[in-house]
mmCIF file of C-alpha atoms in Angstrom:
data_model
loop_
_atom_site.group_PDB
_atom_site.id
_atom_site.type_symbol
_atom_site.label_atom_id
_atom_site.label_comp_id
_atom_site.label_asym_id
_atom_site.label_seq_id
_atom_site.Cartn_x
_atom_site.Cartn_y
_atom_site.Cartn_z
ATOM 1 C CA MET A 1 63.670 -15.381 56.680
ATOM 2 C CA THR A 2 66.565 -17.468 58.053
ATOM 3 C CA SER A 3 66.305 -18.863 61.574
ATOM 4 C CA VAL A 4 69.095 -17.874 63.970
ATOM 5 C CA THR A 5 68.984 -21.049 66.053
ATOM 6 C CA PRO A 6 68.695 -24.447 64.306
ATOM 7 C CA PRO A 7 65.625 -26.367 65.518
ATOM 8 C CA PRO A 8 66.158 -29.750 67.209
ATOM 9 C CA CYS A 9 65.432 -32.944 65.280
ATOM 10 C CA PRO A 10 61.788 -33.995 65.917
ATOM 11 C CA ASP A 11 62.880 -37.664 66.151
ATOM 12 C CA CYS A 12 66.034 -37.644 68.276
ATOM 13 C CA SER A 13 66.390 -33.996 69.469
ATOM 14 C CA THR A 14 69.882 -33.696 67.934
ATOM 15 C CA VAL A 15 70.806 -30.296 66.524
ATOM 16 C CA THR A 16 69.944 -29.810 62.836
ATOM 17 C CA GLU A 17 71.682 -27.988 59.998
ATOM 18 C CA ARG A 18 70.158 -25.911 57.222
ATOM 19 C CA ILE A 19 70.222 -27.531 53.775
ATOM 20 C CA GLU A 20 69.497 -26.352 50.271
ATOM 21 C CA VAL A 21 66.546 -28.133 48.662
ATOM 22 C CA GLU A 22 66.466 -27.884 44.877
ATOM 23 C CA GLY A 23 63.409 -26.019 43.627
ATOM 24 C CA GLU A 24 62.296 -25.077 47.150
ATOM 25 C CA GLY A 25 62.596 -21.536 48.444
ATOM 26 C CA GLU A 26 61.690 -22.604 51.979
ATOM 27 C CA GLU A 27 63.989 -23.265 54.902
ATOM 28 C CA VAL A 28 64.656 -26.982 55.473
ATOM 29 C CA TRP A 29 66.738 -28.526 58.259
ATOM 30 C CA ARG A 30 68.434 -31.940 58.410
ATOM 31 C CA CYS A 31 69.414 -33.873 61.552
ATOM 32 C CA THR A 32 73.173 -34.017 62.095
ATOM 33 C CA ALA A 33 73.142 -37.372 63.938
ATOM 34 C CA PRO A 34 74.990 -39.975 61.823
ATOM 35 C CA ASP A 35 72.224 -42.591 62.136
ATOM 36 C CA CYS A 36 69.260 -40.240 61.573
ATOM 37 C CA THR A 37 68.010 -38.999 58.196
ATOM 38 C CA ARG A 38 65.168 -36.834 59.533
ATOM 39 C CA ARG A 39 64.349 -33.570 57.753
ATOM 40 C CA THR A 40 62.093 -30.831 59.092
ATOM 41 C CA TYR A 41 60.779 -27.373 58.354
ATOM 42 C CA GLY A 42 61.477 -26.572 62.013
ATOM 43 C CA THR A 43 58.103 -24.922 62.596
ATOM 44 C CA GLY A 44 57.395 -26.865 65.778
ATOM 45 C CA ASP A 45 54.348 -28.498 64.156
ATOM 46 C CA GLU A 46 55.468 -31.929 62.955
ATOM 47 C CA ASN A 47 52.412 -32.203 60.684
ATOM 48 C CA ASP A 48 53.982 -29.489 58.516
ATOM 49 C CA ASP A 49 56.879 -31.840 57.747
ATOM 50 C CA PHE A 50 54.640 -34.210 55.791
ATOM 51 C CA ASP A 51 54.607 -31.546 53.047
ATOM 52 C CA LEU A 52 58.383 -31.803 52.595
ATOM 53 C CA PRO A 53 59.314 -32.858 49.021
ATOM 54 C CA SER A 54 60.670 -36.366 48.470
ATOM 55 C CA TYR A 55 64.295 -36.726 47.407
ATOM 56 C CA SER A 56 66.893 -39.314 46.439
ATOM 57 C CA GLU A 57 70.473 -40.048 47.460
ATOM 58 C CA THR A 58 73.142 -42.452 46.228
ATOM 59 C CA ASP A 59 74.434 -44.847 48.894
ATOM 60 C CA GLU A 60 78.005 -46.091 49.340
ATOM 61 C CA HIS A 61 77.343 -48.944 46.871
ATOM 62 C CA GLY A 62 76.210 -46.585 44.120
ATOM 63 C CA ALA A 63 72.530 -47.504 44.418
ATOM 64 C CA VAL A 64 69.887 -44.763 44.385
ATOM 65 C CA VAL A 65 67.636 -44.684 47.466
ATOM 66 C CA ILE A 66 64.424 -42.623 47.389
ATOM 67 C CA TYR A 67 63.218 -40.933 50.578
ATOM 68 C CA HIS A 68 59.970 -39.394 51.745
ATOM 69 C CA GLY A 69 60.400 -35.707 52.552
ATOM 70 C CA THR A 70 60.736 -36.412 56.274
ATOM 71 C CA GLY A 71 63.744 -38.679 55.678
ATOM 72 C CA GLU A 72 62.055 -42.097 55.797
ATOM 73 C CA VAL A 73 63.065 -44.489 53.019
ATOM 74 C CA ASP A 74 60.363 -44.872 50.344
ATOM 75 C CA PHE A 75 60.690 -48.628 49.844
ATOM 76 C CA GLU A 76 58.162 -48.920 47.017
ATOM 77 C CA ALA A 77 59.708 -46.144 44.938
ATOM 78 C CA THR A 78 63.239 -47.401 45.619
ATOM 79 C CA ALA A 79 62.360 -50.964 44.607
ATOM 80 C CA GLU A 80 60.547 -49.726 41.494
ATOM 81 C CA LEU A 81 63.583 -47.675 40.485
ATOM 82 C CA ALA A 82 65.865 -50.664 41.069
ATOM 83 C CA ALA A 83 63.658 -52.806 38.821
ATOM 84 C CA GLN A 84 63.837 -50.171 36.071
ATOM 85 C CA ASP A 85 67.621 -50.003 36.402
ATOM 86 C CA GLY A 86 68.018 -53.786 36.317
ATOM 87 C CA PRO A 87 70.675 -55.649 34.312
ATOM 88 C CA ASP A 88 71.025 -55.082 30.549
ATOM 89 C CA ASP A 89 69.342 -57.474 28.116
ATOM 90 C CA GLU A 90 72.529 -59.436 27.472
ATOM 91 C CA ASP A 91 72.790 -60.150 31.190
ATOM 92 C CA ASP A 92 69.198 -61.302 31.621
ATOM 93 C CA ASP A 93 70.132 -64.978 31.631
ATOM 94 C CA GLN A 94 72.609 -64.604 34.478
ATOM 95 C CA GLU A 95 71.811 -62.905 37.787
ATOM 96 C CA PRO A 96 74.714 -61.543 39.849
ATOM 97 C CA ASP A 97 76.016 -63.669 42.703
ATOM 98 C CA ASP A 98 75.978 -62.110 46.175
ATOM 99 C CA GLY A 99 79.257 -63.765 47.118
ATOM 100 C CA ALA A 100 77.629 -66.490 49.182
ATOM 101 C CA GLY A 101 76.694 -68.687 46.238
ATOM 102 C CA SER A 102 73.122 -67.415 45.970
ATOM 103 C CA VAL A 103 71.526 -65.044 43.506
ATOM 104 C CA ALA A 104 70.928 -61.524 44.791
ATOM 105 C CA SER A 105 67.646 -59.840 43.964
ATOM 106 C CA PRO A 106 67.674 -56.236 42.635
ATOM 107 C CA THR A 107 66.025 -54.903 45.790
ATOM 108 C CA ALA A 108 68.504 -56.730 48.042
ATOM 109 C CA ARG A 109 71.350 -54.917 46.289
ATOM 110 C CA VAL A 110 69.673 -51.534 46.661
ATOM 111 C CA TRP A 111 69.491 -51.032 50.396
ATOM 112 C CA GLU A 112 70.307 -53.083 53.478
ATOM 113 C CA PRO A 113 67.708 -52.285 56.171
ATOM 114 C CA GLU A 114 69.092 -50.866 59.400
ATOM 115 C CA ALA A 115 67.797 -51.066 62.943
ATOM 116 C CA ARG A 116 67.810 -47.590 64.461
ATOM 117 C CA GLU A 117 66.866 -46.266 67.876
ATOM 118 C CA ILE A 118 63.874 -43.972 68.302
ATOM 119 C CA ARG A 119 61.400 -43.071 71.049
ATOM 120 C CA VAL A 120 58.104 -44.968 71.112
ATOM 121 C CA LYS A 121 56.208 -41.704 70.492
ATOM 122 C CA ASP A 122 58.110 -41.236 67.214
ATOM 123 C CA LEU A 123 56.519 -44.375 65.741
ATOM 124 C CA THR A 124 53.634 -42.033 64.856
ATOM 125 C CA HIS A 125 55.848 -40.478 62.147
ATOM 126 C CA VAL A 126 56.536 -43.800 60.405
ATOM 127 C CA LEU A 127 54.202 -43.595 57.425
ATOM 128 C CA ALA A 128 54.384 -47.176 56.124
ATOM 129 C CA GLY A 129 54.754 -49.088 59.380
ATOM 130 C CA GLY A 130 57.587 -51.520 60.049
ATOM 131 C CA TRP A 131 59.146 -53.681 62.740
ATOM 132 C CA VAL A 132 59.521 -52.396 66.297
ATOM 133 C CA ARG A 133 61.325 -53.837 69.325
ATOM 134 C CA ILE A 134 60.577 -51.831 72.468
ATOM 135 C CA TYR A 135 63.236 -51.805 75.168
ATOM 136 C CA GLY A 136 62.113 -53.060 78.543
ATOM 137 C CA ASP A 137 62.901 -55.584 81.255
ATOM 138 C CA PRO A 138 62.761 -58.051 79.664
ATOM 139 C CA PRO A 139 62.797 -56.397 76.210
ATOM 140 C CA GLU A 140 59.896 -57.168 73.919
ATOM 141 C CA GLY A 141 60.503 -59.149 70.764
ATOM 142 C CA TRP A 142 60.125 -57.772 67.260
ATOM 143 C CA ARG A 143 56.538 -57.023 66.200
ATOM 144 C CA HIS A 144 55.318 -55.669 62.875
ATOM 145 C CA PHE A 145 53.039 -52.636 63.165
ATOM 146 C CA THR A 146 50.946 -50.771 60.620
ATOM 147 C CA GLU A 147 50.373 -47.489 62.437
ATOM 148 C CA ALA A 148 50.794 -45.646 65.711
ATOM 149 C CA ALA A 149 48.769 -42.779 67.179
ATOM 150 C CA TYR A 150 49.634 -40.355 69.967
ATOM 151 C CA ASP A 151 48.240 -36.944 70.886
ATOM 152 C CA PRO A 152 50.377 -35.509 73.714
ATOM 153 C CA ASP A 153 47.598 -33.061 74.618
ATOM 154 C CA HIS A 154 45.054 -35.818 75.263
ATOM 155 C CA ASP A 155 46.857 -39.192 75.490
ATOM 156 C CA THR A 156 49.214 -40.615 78.080
ATOM 157 C CA THR A 157 50.179 -43.631 75.950
ATOM 158 C CA VAL A 158 50.883 -44.392 72.306
ATOM 159 C CA ALA A 159 48.332 -46.662 70.571
ATOM 160 C CA ILE A 160 50.201 -49.090 68.298
ATOM 161 C CA THR A 161 48.233 -51.176 65.775
ATOM 162 C CA TYR A 162 50.076 -54.407 64.982
ATOM 163 C CA SER A 163 49.758 -56.426 61.777
ATOM 164 C CA ASP A 164 47.767 -59.153 63.537
ATOM 165 C CA GLY A 165 45.075 -56.581 64.415
ATOM 166 C CA GLU A 166 46.013 -56.192 68.081
ATOM 167 C CA VAL A 167 46.209 -52.643 69.416
ATOM 168 C CA GLY A 168 48.722 -52.194 72.218
ATOM 169 C CA ARG A 169 49.437 -49.161 74.370
ATOM 170 C CA GLU A 170 52.964 -48.133 75.308
ATOM 171 C CA TRP A 171 54.476 -45.245 77.244
ATOM 172 C CA PRO A 172 55.744 -42.582 74.800
ATOM 173 C CA TRP A 173 59.274 -42.104 76.163
ATOM 174 C CA PRO A 174 61.019 -45.522 76.177
ATOM 175 C CA GLN A 175 63.597 -46.234 73.496
ATOM 176 C CA ALA A 176 62.778 -48.724 70.738
ATOM 177 C CA LEU A 177 64.460 -50.213 67.708
ATOM 178 C CA LEU A 178 62.797 -49.562 64.339
ATOM 179 C CA VAL A 179 63.351 -51.439 61.075
ATOM 180 C CA HIS A 180 61.627 -50.564 57.808
ATOM 181 C CA ALA A 181 60.818 -53.973 56.311
ATOM 182 C CA ASP A 182 57.826 -55.907 55.056
ATOM 183 C CA PRO A 183 56.023 -58.368 57.366
ATOM 184 C CA ASP A 184 57.256 -61.411 55.421
ATOM 185 C CA THR A 185 60.740 -60.993 56.903
ATOM 186 C CA ILE A 186 61.671 -60.429 60.536
ATOM 187 C CA PRO A 187 64.723 -58.645 61.986
ATOM 188 C CA THR A 188 67.075 -60.518 64.295
ATOM 189 C CA ALA A 189 69.155 -57.514 65.414
ATOM 190 C CA THR A 190 69.196 -56.595 69.115
ATOM 191 C CA ARG A 191 71.003 -53.250 68.785
ATOM 192 C CA PRO A 192 71.316 -50.453 66.217
ATOM 193 C CA GLY A 193 72.960 -51.531 62.992
ATOM 194 C CA PRO A 194 72.181 -54.058 60.238
ATOM 195 C CA ALA A 195 68.694 -55.505 60.733
ATOM 196 C CA ARG A 196 69.782 -59.040 59.691
ATOM 197 C CA LEU A 197 66.410 -59.953 58.203
ATOM 198 C CA VAL A 198 65.299 -63.581 57.979
ATOM 199 C CA GLN A 199 62.215 -65.125 56.404
ATOM 200 C CA ARG A 200 59.328 -65.642 58.822
#
């Protein structure tokens, strides 16, 4: 049965649009915001969205990026695919130059991490963790987290477990910047856009 009114995006509350998912007979919705890739079944229960099938898309550079069903980038699968699609044998002795005089790794060519705005409560939907910078006065610096937990029926704050083992509690509604990246690099961005990762 087709819904009459598109459900709002669970991450940013923007209106969604119905999309066709190959091999799926169920109704799936995609956020229409330009900087949000969230997908949802639109049932109102966000736990249902974890059953969404993964998918892939080709970015503007022609590289294939693999996503979890909810729209989060699957970094491991994307990097593995990039390694499989590496240069041909005759090119093995010479890596491509990134234009700055240094050799570009296959994963660096695949996808440039972006800093995007979300609510603190939505960190609970980030399956693999990442870097978060919570807006405030003064704003907090970037911190790598492994998980976040929030039950709106029982909790007043979001419990965020950071990579150093510390568990912090934050109000659910403030805006934050999120970057999907490993803990060995740290973002330097202060607004949505390219994360500008540097080695720690």
